Amino acid sequence: MDHTLLYPVHIDGSPGSSVFDLPVQATNPTPQLPTFGGCADSDLRLSNEATPDSSLQITVISGGSGGNSICSAFGNACFVLPVSDDGGSSSEIIRVLGGPSIGDIRSRLVRMIPPAPPTSPLGAVRALLSYRLPANVPEREARAEWRDIVEGQSPLWSGIPNDRKETIRGFLVYFENEVLKRAHKNFSFLNGSIGNYLISGAQIFFRSLPSAIFLFASITNSQANILPIIVTNHTVTIAAELENGSKLVGQCEISHPVDPSSSFGEGREDCPELDVSFPLDGMGESLPRRANVMYSQTDKGRGYEPLKAKISRLYYINGYGHEVHPTPNPEFIKTLAASEALVYSCGSLWTSIIPCLALRGVASAIARSSVLRAKVLLLNGKNDRETDGYTAVDYLRAIAGVLNSHYQKAPYGLGNAYTIYPISAFITHLFWLEGTSVQVDVRALTALGVECIMVRGVIEGNADQSPRYDPRVVKQALLQILAQ
């Protein structure tokens, strides 16, 4: 058992600031854990045996790829994810079939599949459900490979037990049947995710995204507790209003817009009349979109074009472009009421985290909880297009500003006054990476009632050499906080 511990060092004289590091090896078989603020208390000693993951109730608000690398830090936590991503192969599914986006959910479900050798049945299932059809090939070639998969002839089925194979294949067949019903829309299989196709087919069959998530988890032996932030069978669209009054529609346009020429299907000779609008369950509502938007994590890491102005607010819109105020998944509110810790994961602030907060009732569920003992923000290691020029204080103010929006709660009392919560009602701790390019003013943050904790990250595997969170360090830091 690894008894690696964390050693805090004070920063800038702030009583709530610490540096966490992993020593090369333990020098004492029963070392003592120091605590925050420099006090020693034997009651606060921790080990993996003393505080098992299963004993903690943790809710993690997270996007897709941004939080995937550290999800192992939270054990059997409940992961809450948005359903508004309109990029990648999800864009093609939404364009033709409608429904909520399932790309981020599929990404997290695949990540939460238990470890297994590649040659094992579970390893084979993982390989199939994480597989993408080729991108830079003629459409006919991608369709031919899809045909081999859906007919059960592809080598990807090798090693998968027949019961799971036929279950997965059944929903892939159902997905294809729904696509064929809309043949005039010329669905493109380029860069298509098999896992996305499975979840989409199941969601349409059951008319329930939570049921599709349960099916995927059952097939993969996963104990992942994943909640879509909104339970709906309709397309969910977000928009951002900038400080200069302009508006951006859709997560892709806000976060990582791409050149139209990089969208699959546009200009294709075999599909010249491609419909590029998103239908909303046959109600005649549509919003213009590019088809099958192609981008990769590598592309997003190469830099970005800053927004013309900072984002002032994010909101949801319907198919006519009118602002709407959805209610969150009731299971999310129930989970918050039973959780000991809330973690705002690293990732895209305005398109991954805030869509989970800009909903009715979320603010009071977080601020008024009697059981939440830690509300932790994992500050990004660097800014992106959405947060260009932000400091750590700006991150906190953005989150608190959304949660304090008037539509979150009904007015009450004399003069129909609204409750405005302080930042510390939503965020009690800030984890930030040593070497981050985001400015962290510890004194200003401490004055806001937020305890600042600097953690040592990892750089390995990063082309840009920017630090990333180490799941082991994040886990130990969170356990220490909860032990106080």
Coordinates of N, CA and C in Angstrom, one line a residue, residues 287-467:
L287 N -31.5 25.4 -35.6 CA -30.4 26.4 -35.6 C -29.3 26.0 -36.5
P288 N -28.8 26.9 -37.3 CA -27.8 26.6 -38.3 C -26.5 26.1 -37.6
R289 N -25.9 25.1 -38.2 CA -24.7 24.5 -37.6 C -23.8 24.0 -38.8
R290 N -22.5 23.9 -38.6 CA -21.7 23.1 -39.5 C -21.9 21.6 -39.2
A291 N -21.6 20.8 -40.2 CA -21.8 19.4 -40.0 C -20.5 18.7 -39.6
N292 N -20.6 17.8 -38.7 CA -19.4 16.9 -38.4 C -18.1 17.7 -38.2
V293 N -18.2 18.6 -37.2 CA -17.0 19.5 -37.0 C -15.8 18.7 -36.6
M294 N -14.7 18.9 -37.2 CA -13.5 18.1 -36.9 C -12.5 19.0 -36.1
Y295 N -12.2 18.6 -34.9 CA -11.1 19.2 -34.2 C -10.5 18.1 -33.3
S296 N -9.3 18.3 -32.8 CA -8.7 17.3 -31.9 C -8.1 18.1 -30.7
Q297 N -7.8 17.3 -29.7 CA -7.1 17.9 -28.5 C -5.8 18.6 -28.9
T298 N -5.1 18.0 -29.9 CA -3.9 18.6 -30.3 C -4.1 19.9 -31.0
D299 N -5.2 20.0 -31.8 CA -5.6 21.3 -32.4 C -5.9 22.4 -31.3
K300 N -6.6 21.9 -30.3 CA -7.0 22.9 -29.2 C -5.8 23.4 -28.4
G301 N -4.7 22.6 -28.4 CA -3.6 22.9 -27.6 C -2.6 23.8 -28.3
R302 N -2.8 24.1 -29.6 CA -1.9 24.8 -30.4 C -2.0 26.3 -30.3
G303 N -2.9 26.7 -29.5 CA -3.2 28.2 -29.4 C -4.6 28.5 -29.7
Y304 N -5.0 29.7 -29.6 CA -6.4 30.1 -29.8 C -6.5 31.5 -30.2
E305 N -7.6 31.9 -30.9 CA -7.8 33.3 -31.2 C -8.7 33.9 -30.1
P306 N -8.2 34.9 -29.4 CA -8.9 35.4 -28.2 C -10.3 36.0 -28.7
L307 N -11.2 35.9 -27.8 CA -12.5 36.5 -28.0 C -12.4 38.0 -28.2
K308 N -13.3 38.7 -28.9 CA -13.3 40.1 -29.1 C -13.5 40.8 -27.7
A309 N -14.2 40.2 -26.8 CA -14.4 40.8 -25.5 C -14.6 39.6 -24.5
K310 N -14.6 39.9 -23.2 CA -14.8 38.8 -22.3 C -16.2 38.4 -22.2
I311 N -16.4 37.1 -21.8 CA -17.8 36.6 -21.7 C -18.4 37.2 -20.4
S312 N -19.6 37.8 -20.6 CA -20.3 38.4 -19.5 C -21.3 37.4 -18.9
R313 N -21.9 36.5 -19.7 CA -22.8 35.5 -19.2 C -23.0 34.4 -20.2
L314 N -23.4 33.2 -19.6 CA -23.7 32.1 -20.5 C -25.2 31.7 -20.2
Y315 N -25.9 31.3 -21.2 CA -27.3 30.9 -21.0 C -27.7 29.9 -22.0
Y316 N -28.9 29.3 -21.8 CA -29.4 28.3 -22.7 C -30.4 28.9 -23.6
I317 N -30.5 28.4 -24.9 CA -31.5 28.9 -25.8 C -32.3 27.7 -26.4
N318 N -33.5 28.0 -26.9 CA -34.2 27.0 -27.6 C -34.0 27.0 -29.1
G319 N -34.7 26.3 -29.9 CA -34.5 26.2 -31.3 C -34.7 27.5 -32.1
Y320 N -35.5 28.4 -31.4 CA -35.7 29.7 -32.1 C -34.7 30.8 -31.6
G321 N -33.8 30.4 -30.8 CA -32.8 31.3 -30.3 C -33.2 32.1 -29.1
H322 N -34.4 31.7 -28.5 CA -34.9 32.5 -27.3 C -34.3 31.9 -26.0
E323 N -34.0 32.7 -25.1 CA -33.4 32.2 -23.8 C -34.4 31.4 -23.0
V324 N -33.9 30.3 -22.5 CA -34.7 29.4 -21.7 C -34.0 29.1 -20.4
H325 N -34.7 28.7 -19.4 CA -34.1 28.4 -18.1 C -34.4 26.9 -17.7
P326 N -33.6 26.0 -18.1 CA -33.9 24.6 -17.8 C -33.7 24.3 -16.3
T327 N -34.4 23.2 -15.9 CA -34.1 22.7 -14.5 C -33.1 21.6 -14.5
P328 N -32.2 21.5 -13.5 CA -31.2 20.5 -13.6 C -31.8 19.1 -13.3
N329 N -31.0 18.1 -13.6 CA -31.3 16.7 -13.3 C -31.6 16.6 -11.8
P330 N -32.8 16.2 -11.4 CA -33.1 16.1 -9.9 C -32.1 15.2 -9.2
E331 N -31.5 14.2 -9.8 CA -30.5 13.4 -9.2 C -29.3 14.2 -8.8
F332 N -29.0 15.2 -9.5 CA -27.8 16.1 -9.2 C -28.1 16.8 -7.9
I333 N -29.3 17.4 -7.8 CA -29.6 18.1 -6.5 C -29.6 17.1 -5.3
K334 N -30.1 15.9 -5.5 CA -30.1 14.9 -4.5 C -28.7 14.5 -4.1
T335 N -27.8 14.4 -5.1 CA -26.5 14.0 -4.8 C -25.7 15.1 -4.0
L336 N -26.0 16.4 -4.4 CA -25.4 17.5 -3.6 C -25.8 17.4 -2.2
A337 N -27.0 17.1 -1.9 CA -27.6 17.0 -0.6 C -26.9 16.0 0.3
A338 N -26.3 15.0 -0.4 CA -25.7 13.9 0.4 C -24.1 13.9 0.3
S339 N -23.6 14.9 -0.4 CA -22.1 14.8 -0.6 C -21.4 15.6 0.5
E340 N -20.2 15.1 0.8 CA -19.3 15.8 1.7 C -18.4 16.8 1.0
A341 N -18.2 16.6 -0.3 CA -17.3 17.5 -1.0 C -17.8 17.7 -2.4
L342 N -17.6 19.0 -2.9 CA -18.0 19.3 -4.2 C -16.7 19.8 -4.9
V343 N -16.4 19.3 -6.1 CA -15.2 19.6 -6.8 C -15.6 20.2 -8.2
Y344 N -15.2 21.4 -8.4 CA -15.3 22.0 -9.8 C -14.0 21.6 -10.5
S345 N -14.1 20.7 -11.5 CA -12.9 20.2 -12.1 C -12.2 21.2 -13.0
C346 N -11.0 20.9 -13.3 CA -10.3 21.7 -14.3 C -10.9 21.4 -15.7
G347 N -10.7 22.3 -16.6 CA -11.4 22.2 -17.9 C -11.9 23.5 -18.4
S348 N -12.6 23.5 -19.4 CA -13.2 24.8 -20.0 C -14.2 25.4 -19.0
L349 N -13.9 26.6 -18.5 CA -14.8 27.2 -17.5 C -16.2 27.5 -18.0
W350 N -16.3 28.2 -19.1 CA -17.6 28.7 -19.6 C -18.4 27.6 -20.3
T351 N -17.7 26.6 -20.9 CA -18.5 25.6 -21.7 C -18.5 24.2 -21.1
S352 N -17.8 24.0 -20.0 CA -17.8 22.7 -19.3 C -18.4 22.8 -17.9
I353 N -17.9 23.8 -17.1 CA -18.3 23.9 -15.7 C -19.6 24.7 -15.6
I354 N -19.6 25.9 -16.1 CA -20.7 26.8 -15.9 C -22.0 26.3 -16.5
P355 N -22.1 25.6 -17.6 CA -23.3 25.0 -18.1 C -24.0 24.1 -17.0
C356 N -23.2 23.6 -16.1 CA -23.8 22.8 -15.0 C -24.3 23.6 -13.8
L357 N -23.9 24.9 -13.9 CA -24.3 25.8 -12.8 C -25.4 26.8 -13.1
A358 N -25.5 27.1 -14.4 CA -26.5 28.1 -14.9 C -27.9 27.5 -15.0
L359 N -28.4 26.9 -14.0 CA -29.6 26.2 -13.9 C -30.4 26.5 -12.6
R360 N -31.7 26.4 -12.7 CA -32.5 26.8 -11.5 C -32.2 25.9 -10.3
G361 N -32.0 26.5 -9.2 CA -31.9 25.7 -7.9 C -30.5 25.2 -7.6
V362 N -29.6 25.3 -8.5 CA -28.2 24.8 -8.2 C -27.5 25.7 -7.1
A363 N -27.7 27.0 -7.2 CA -27.0 27.9 -6.2 C -27.4 27.6 -4.8
S364 N -28.7 27.5 -4.5 CA -29.2 27.2 -3.2 C -28.8 25.9 -2.7
A365 N -28.7 24.9 -3.6 CA -28.4 23.5 -3.3 C -26.9 23.5 -2.8
I366 N -26.1 24.3 -3.4 CA -24.6 24.4 -3.0 C -24.4 25.2 -1.8
A367 N -25.0 26.4 -1.8 CA -24.8 27.4 -0.7 C -25.4 26.9 0.6
R368 N -26.6 26.3 0.6 CA -27.3 26.0 1.8 C -27.1 24.6 2.3
S369 N -26.3 23.8 1.6 CA -26.0 22.4 2.0 C -25.5 22.4 3.4
S370 N -26.0 21.5 4.2 CA -25.5 21.3 5.6 C -24.5 20.2 5.7
V371 N -24.2 19.5 4.6 CA -23.2 18.4 4.7 C -22.0 18.6 3.8
L372 N -22.0 19.6 2.9 CA -20.8 19.9 2.1 C -19.8 20.5 3.0
R373 N -18.7 19.9 3.2 CA -17.6 20.4 4.0 C -16.5 21.0 3.2
A374 N -16.4 20.7 2.0 CA -15.4 21.3 1.1 C -16.0 21.6 -0.3
K375 N -15.7 22.7 -0.8 CA -16.2 23.1 -2.2 C -14.9 23.6 -2.9
V376 N -14.3 22.7 -3.7 CA -13.0 22.9 -4.2 C -13.0 23.2 -5.7
L377 N -12.3 24.3 -6.1 CA -12.1 24.6 -7.5 C -10.7 24.2 -7.9
L378 N -10.5 23.4 -8.9 CA -9.2 23.0 -9.4 C -8.9 24.0 -10.5
L379 N -8.1 25.0 -10.2 CA -7.8 26.1 -11.2 C -7.0 25.5 -12.4
N380 N -7.3 25.9 -13.6 CA -6.6 25.5 -14.7 C -5.1 25.9 -14.7
G381 N -4.3 25.1 -15.3 CA -2.9 25.4 -15.4 C -2.6 26.5 -16.3
K382 N -3.5 26.8 -17.2 CA -3.3 28.0 -18.1 C -4.7 28.4 -18.6
N383 N -4.7 29.6 -19.1 CA -6.0 30.1 -19.7 C -6.2 29.6 -21.1
D384 N -7.4 29.7 -21.6 CA -7.8 29.3 -22.9 C -8.6 30.5 -23.6
R385 N -9.2 30.2 -24.7 CA -10.0 31.2 -25.4 C -11.1 31.8 -24.5
E386 N -11.7 31.0 -23.7 CA -12.8 31.4 -22.9 C -12.4 32.3 -21.7
T387 N -11.1 32.1 -21.3 CA -10.7 32.8 -20.0 C -9.4 33.6 -20.3
D388 N -9.2 34.0 -21.5 CA -8.0 34.8 -21.8 C -7.8 36.0 -20.9
G389 N -6.7 36.1 -20.2 CA -6.4 37.3 -19.4 C -7.0 37.1 -18.0
Y390 N -7.7 36.0 -17.6 CA -8.3 35.8 -16.3 C -7.2 35.6 -15.3
T391 N -7.5 36.1 -14.1 CA -6.7 35.7 -12.9 C -7.6 34.7 -12.1
A392 N -7.0 34.1 -11.0 CA -7.7 33.2 -10.2 C -9.0 33.8 -9.6
V393 N -8.9 35.1 -9.2 CA -10.0 35.8 -8.7 C -11.1 35.9 -9.8
D394 N -10.8 36.1 -11.0 CA -11.8 36.2 -12.1 C -12.5 34.9 -12.2
Y395 N -11.8 33.7 -12.1 CA -12.5 32.4 -12.1 C -13.6 32.3 -11.1
L396 N -13.2 32.7 -9.8 CA -14.2 32.7 -8.7 C -15.4 33.6 -8.9
R397 N -15.1 34.8 -9.4 CA -16.1 35.8 -9.6 C -17.1 35.3 -10.7
A398 N -16.5 34.6 -11.8 CA -17.4 34.1 -12.8 C -18.4 33.1 -12.3
I399 N -17.8 32.2 -11.5 CA -18.7 31.1 -11.0 C -19.7 31.7 -10.0
A400 N -19.3 32.5 -9.1 CA -20.3 33.1 -8.2 C -21.3 34.0 -8.9
G401 N -20.9 34.7 -10.0 CA -21.8 35.6 -10.7 C -22.9 34.8 -11.4
V402 N -22.6 33.6 -11.9 CA -23.6 32.7 -12.5 C -24.5 32.2 -11.5
L403 N -24.0 31.7 -10.4 CA -24.8 31.1 -9.3 C -25.6 32.1 -8.6
N404 N -25.3 33.4 -8.7 CA -26.1 34.4 -8.0 C -27.0 35.1 -9.0
S405 N -27.2 34.6 -10.2 CA -28.1 35.2 -11.2 C -29.5 35.1 -10.6
H406 N -30.3 36.1 -10.9 CA -31.7 36.2 -10.4 C -32.6 35.0 -10.8
Y407 N -32.4 34.5 -12.0 CA -33.3 33.4 -12.4 C -33.1 32.1 -11.6
Q408 N -32.0 32.1 -10.9 CA -31.7 30.8 -10.1 C -32.7 30.6 -9.0
K409 N -33.3 31.7 -8.5 CA -34.1 31.5 -7.3 C -35.3 32.5 -7.3
A410 N -36.3 32.2 -6.7 CA -37.5 33.1 -6.7 C -37.2 34.2 -5.6
P411 N -37.7 35.4 -5.8 CA -37.6 36.5 -4.8 C -38.5 36.2 -3.6
Y412 N -38.1 36.6 -2.5 CA -38.9 36.4 -1.3 C -38.7 37.5 -0.3
G413 N -39.5 37.6 0.7 CA -39.3 38.6 1.8 C -39.8 40.0 1.4
L414 N -39.5 40.9 2.2 CA -39.9 42.3 2.0 C -39.3 42.8 0.7
G415 N -40.1 43.4 -0.1 CA -39.6 44.0 -1.4 C -39.2 42.9 -2.4
N416 N -39.5 41.7 -2.2 CA -39.1 40.6 -3.1 C -37.6 40.6 -3.3
A417 N -36.9 40.6 -2.2 CA -35.4 40.7 -2.3 C -34.8 39.4 -2.8
Y418 N -33.7 39.4 -3.5 CA -33.0 38.2 -3.9 C -31.8 38.0 -2.9
T419 N -31.5 36.7 -2.7 CA -30.4 36.3 -1.9 C -29.1 36.4 -2.7
I420 N -28.1 37.1 -2.3 CA -26.8 37.1 -2.9 C -25.8 36.5 -2.0
Y421 N -25.3 35.4 -2.4 CA -24.3 34.6 -1.6 C -22.9 35.1 -1.8
P422 N -22.1 35.1 -0.8 CA -20.7 35.4 -1.0 C -20.0 34.3 -1.8
I423 N -18.8 34.6 -2.3 CA -18.0 33.6 -3.1 C -17.7 32.4 -2.2
S424 N -17.5 32.5 -0.9 CA -17.1 31.4 -0.1 C -18.3 30.5 0.2
A425 N -19.5 30.9 -0.2 CA -20.6 30.0 -0.1 C -20.6 28.9 -1.2
F426 N -19.9 29.2 -2.2 CA -19.8 28.3 -3.4 C -18.4 27.6 -3.5
I427 N -17.4 28.3 -3.1 CA -16.0 27.8 -3.2 C -15.3 28.1 -1.8
T428 N -14.8 27.0 -1.2 CA -14.1 27.2 0.1 C -12.6 27.0 -0.1
H429 N -12.2 26.2 -1.1 CA -10.8 25.9 -1.3 C -10.5 26.1 -2.8
L430 N -9.2 26.6 -3.1 CA -8.7 26.7 -4.4 C -7.4 25.9 -4.5
F431 N -7.4 24.9 -5.4 CA -6.2 24.2 -5.7 C -5.6 24.8 -7.0
W432 N -4.3 25.1 -6.9 CA -3.6 25.7 -8.1 C -2.3 25.0 -8.2
L433 N -1.9 24.9 -9.5 CA -0.6 24.2 -9.8 C 0.6 25.1 -9.7
E434 N 1.6 24.5 -9.1 CA 2.9 25.2 -9.2 C 3.3 25.4 -10.6
G435 N 3.7 26.6 -11.0 CA 4.1 26.9 -12.4 C 3.0 27.3 -13.3
T436 N 1.7 27.4 -12.7 CA 0.6 27.9 -13.5 C 0.9 29.2 -14.1
S437 N 0.4 29.5 -15.3 CA 0.5 30.8 -15.9 C -0.7 31.7 -15.6
V438 N -1.6 31.2 -14.8 CA -2.7 32.0 -14.3 C -2.3 32.7 -13.0
Q439 N -2.5 34.0 -13.0 CA -2.1 34.8 -11.8 C -2.9 34.4 -10.6
V440 N -2.3 34.1 -9.5 CA -2.9 33.7 -8.3 C -2.5 34.7 -7.2
D441 N -3.4 35.5 -6.8 CA -3.2 36.5 -5.7 C -3.7 35.9 -4.4
V442 N -2.8 35.2 -3.6 CA -3.2 34.5 -2.5 C -3.9 35.3 -1.4
R443 N -3.4 36.5 -1.2 CA -4.0 37.4 -0.2 C -5.4 37.8 -0.6
A444 N -5.6 38.2 -1.9 CA -6.9 38.6 -2.3 C -7.9 37.4 -2.2
L445 N -7.5 36.2 -2.5 CA -8.3 35.0 -2.4 C -8.7 34.7 -1.0
T446 N -7.7 34.8 -0.1 CA -7.9 34.5 1.3 C -8.9 35.5 1.9
A447 N -8.8 36.8 1.4 CA -9.7 37.8 1.9 C -11.1 37.5 1.5
L448 N -11.3 36.7 0.4 CA -12.6 36.3 0.0 C -13.2 35.1 0.7
G449 N -12.4 34.6 1.6 CA -12.8 33.4 2.4 C -12.4 32.1 1.8
V450 N -11.5 32.1 0.8 CA -11.1 30.9 0.1 C -9.7 30.5 0.5
E451 N -9.6 29.3 0.9 CA -8.3 28.8 1.3 C -7.5 28.3 0.0
C452 N -6.3 28.8 -0.1 CA -5.5 28.5 -1.3 C -4.4 27.4 -1.1
I453 N -4.4 26.4 -1.9 CA -3.5 25.3 -1.7 C -2.8 25.0 -3.1
M454 N -1.5 25.2 -3.0 CA -0.7 25.0 -4.2 C -0.2 23.5 -4.3
V455 N -0.4 22.9 -5.4 CA 0.0 21.5 -5.5 C 1.0 21.3 -6.6
R456 N 1.9 20.4 -6.5 CA 2.9 20.1 -7.5 C 2.2 19.2 -8.5
G457 N 2.4 19.6 -9.8 CA 1.8 18.8 -10.9 C 2.8 18.0 -11.6
V458 N 2.3 17.4 -12.8 CA 3.2 16.7 -13.6 C 3.2 17.3 -15.0
I459 N 4.4 17.2 -15.7 CA 4.5 17.8 -17.0 C 4.7 16.7 -18.1
E460 N 5.0 15.5 -17.7 CA 5.3 14.5 -18.6 C 4.1 14.3 -19.6
G461 N 4.4 14.1 -20.9 CA 3.4 13.9 -21.9 C 2.8 15.2 -22.4
N462 N 3.3 16.3 -22.0 CA 2.8 17.6 -22.4 C 3.7 18.3 -23.4
A463 N 3.2 18.5 -24.6 CA 4.0 19.1 -25.7 C 4.3 20.5 -25.3
D464 N 3.4 21.2 -24.6 CA 3.6 22.6 -24.3 C 4.3 22.8 -23.0
Q465 N 4.6 21.7 -22.3 CA 5.3 21.7 -21.0 C 4.5 22.5 -19.9
S466 N 3.2 22.6 -20.0 CA 2.5 23.2 -19.0 C 2.1 22.1 -17.9
P467 N 2.1 22.5 -16.7 CA 1.8 21.5 -15.6 C 0.3 21.0 -15.6

